[in-house]
């Protein structure tokens, strides 16, 4: 599973790849695992045309727990079964853009 995160100020964000041991997506499709780091926020849209972003290698989802409380098509008994998830940046907390309402 490809796990991408655009919230560059997250402690677990390594070049747009989530390095957390586990992810919890809440009922309002926000990432409950988010923890602010001291990094300066990078606006992906602004920097996209300046240079190509560097991405960390894809992680194997078997090494992490992806839990979900949202009313999502990919939520099977509290576990995410999507082929990949992307967390977008919005205001304070990132949210899951892979979400599809049941």
C-alpha positions as MATLAB code, in Angstrom:
seq = 'XXXXXXXXXXXXXXXXXXXXXXXXXXXXXXXXXXXXXXXXXXXXXXXXXXXXXXXXXXXXXXXXXXXXXXXXXXXXXXXXXXXXXXXXXXXXXXXXXXXXXX';
ca = [
       0.000    0.000    0.000;
       1.306    3.416   -0.932;
       1.016    5.789    2.025;
       1.557    9.414    1.058;
       1.251   12.496    3.231;
       1.342   16.090    2.083;
       1.394   17.533    5.606;
       5.045   18.539    5.648;
       4.957   19.762    9.260;
       4.128   16.291   10.596;
       6.759   14.579   12.726;
       6.223   11.337   10.772;
       6.474   12.849    7.289;
       9.645   11.808    5.454;
       9.654   13.322    1.967;
       5.872   12.876    1.566;
       5.880    9.296    2.923;
       4.372    8.513    6.330;
       6.852    6.835    8.680;
       4.514    6.408   11.668;
       4.183    2.927   13.172;
       0.437    3.214   12.753;
      -2.198    5.579   11.420;
      -5.651    6.308   12.819;
      -8.175    8.060   10.597;
     -10.942    9.561   12.721;
     -14.696    9.816   12.083;
     -14.219   13.219   10.425;
     -11.589   11.699    8.063;
      -8.732   13.530    9.786;
      -5.439   11.897   10.722;
      -5.445   11.422   14.496;
      -1.785   10.316   14.374;
      -0.597   13.757   13.238;
       2.073   15.273   15.479;
       3.563   18.663   14.645;
       7.305   18.787   14.134;
       9.601   21.781   14.155;
      10.015   21.630   10.360;
       8.989   24.605    8.294;
       5.873   23.911    6.253;
       6.463   23.488    2.521;
       3.606   24.462    0.267;
       3.593   21.709   -2.340;
       1.558   23.750   -4.840;
       3.969   26.687   -4.609;
       7.160   24.626   -4.865;
       5.872   22.170   -7.487;
       7.004   24.275  -10.418;
      10.327   25.249   -8.875;
      11.718   21.712   -8.701;
      10.485   18.123   -8.660;
       9.645   16.989   -5.105;
      11.794   14.228   -3.646;
       9.766   11.255   -2.404;
      10.918    8.668    0.123;
      10.542    5.004   -0.914;
       7.101    3.429   -0.579;
       6.417    1.594    2.679;
       5.027   -1.898    3.010;
       1.686   -1.562    4.804;
       2.280   -4.917    6.523;
       4.741   -3.145    8.807;
       2.156   -0.648   10.066;
      -1.387   -0.565   11.379;
      -3.891    1.566    9.445;
      -7.044    1.970   11.503;
     -10.131    3.886   10.434;
     -13.252    5.153   12.192;
     -14.728    6.969    9.178;
     -17.870    5.866    7.342;
     -15.716    4.905    4.351;
     -16.022    2.301    1.602;
     -12.505    1.060    2.471;
     -13.201    0.683    6.206;
     -13.584   -3.019    6.986;
     -14.103   -3.612   10.703;
     -11.919   -0.636   11.626;
      -9.048   -1.418    9.247;
      -8.297    0.369    5.964;
      -8.332   -1.982    2.948;
      -7.565    0.601    0.236;
      -4.671   -0.030   -2.177;
      -3.099    3.188   -0.936;
      -3.966    6.279    1.033;
      -3.064    9.919    0.678;
      -3.290   12.429    3.475;
      -3.719   15.987    2.333;
      -2.742   19.173    4.103;
      -5.494   21.437    5.326;
      -5.312   23.952    8.147;
      -4.042   22.242   11.288;
      -4.678   18.524   10.743;
      -4.294   16.452    7.569;
      -7.268   14.542    6.207;
      -7.632   11.361    4.146;
      -8.358   12.119    0.485;
      -8.743    8.412   -0.313;
     -12.057    8.533    1.592;
     -15.142    7.361   -0.308;
     -18.462    7.530    1.535;
     -20.244    4.180    1.847;
];
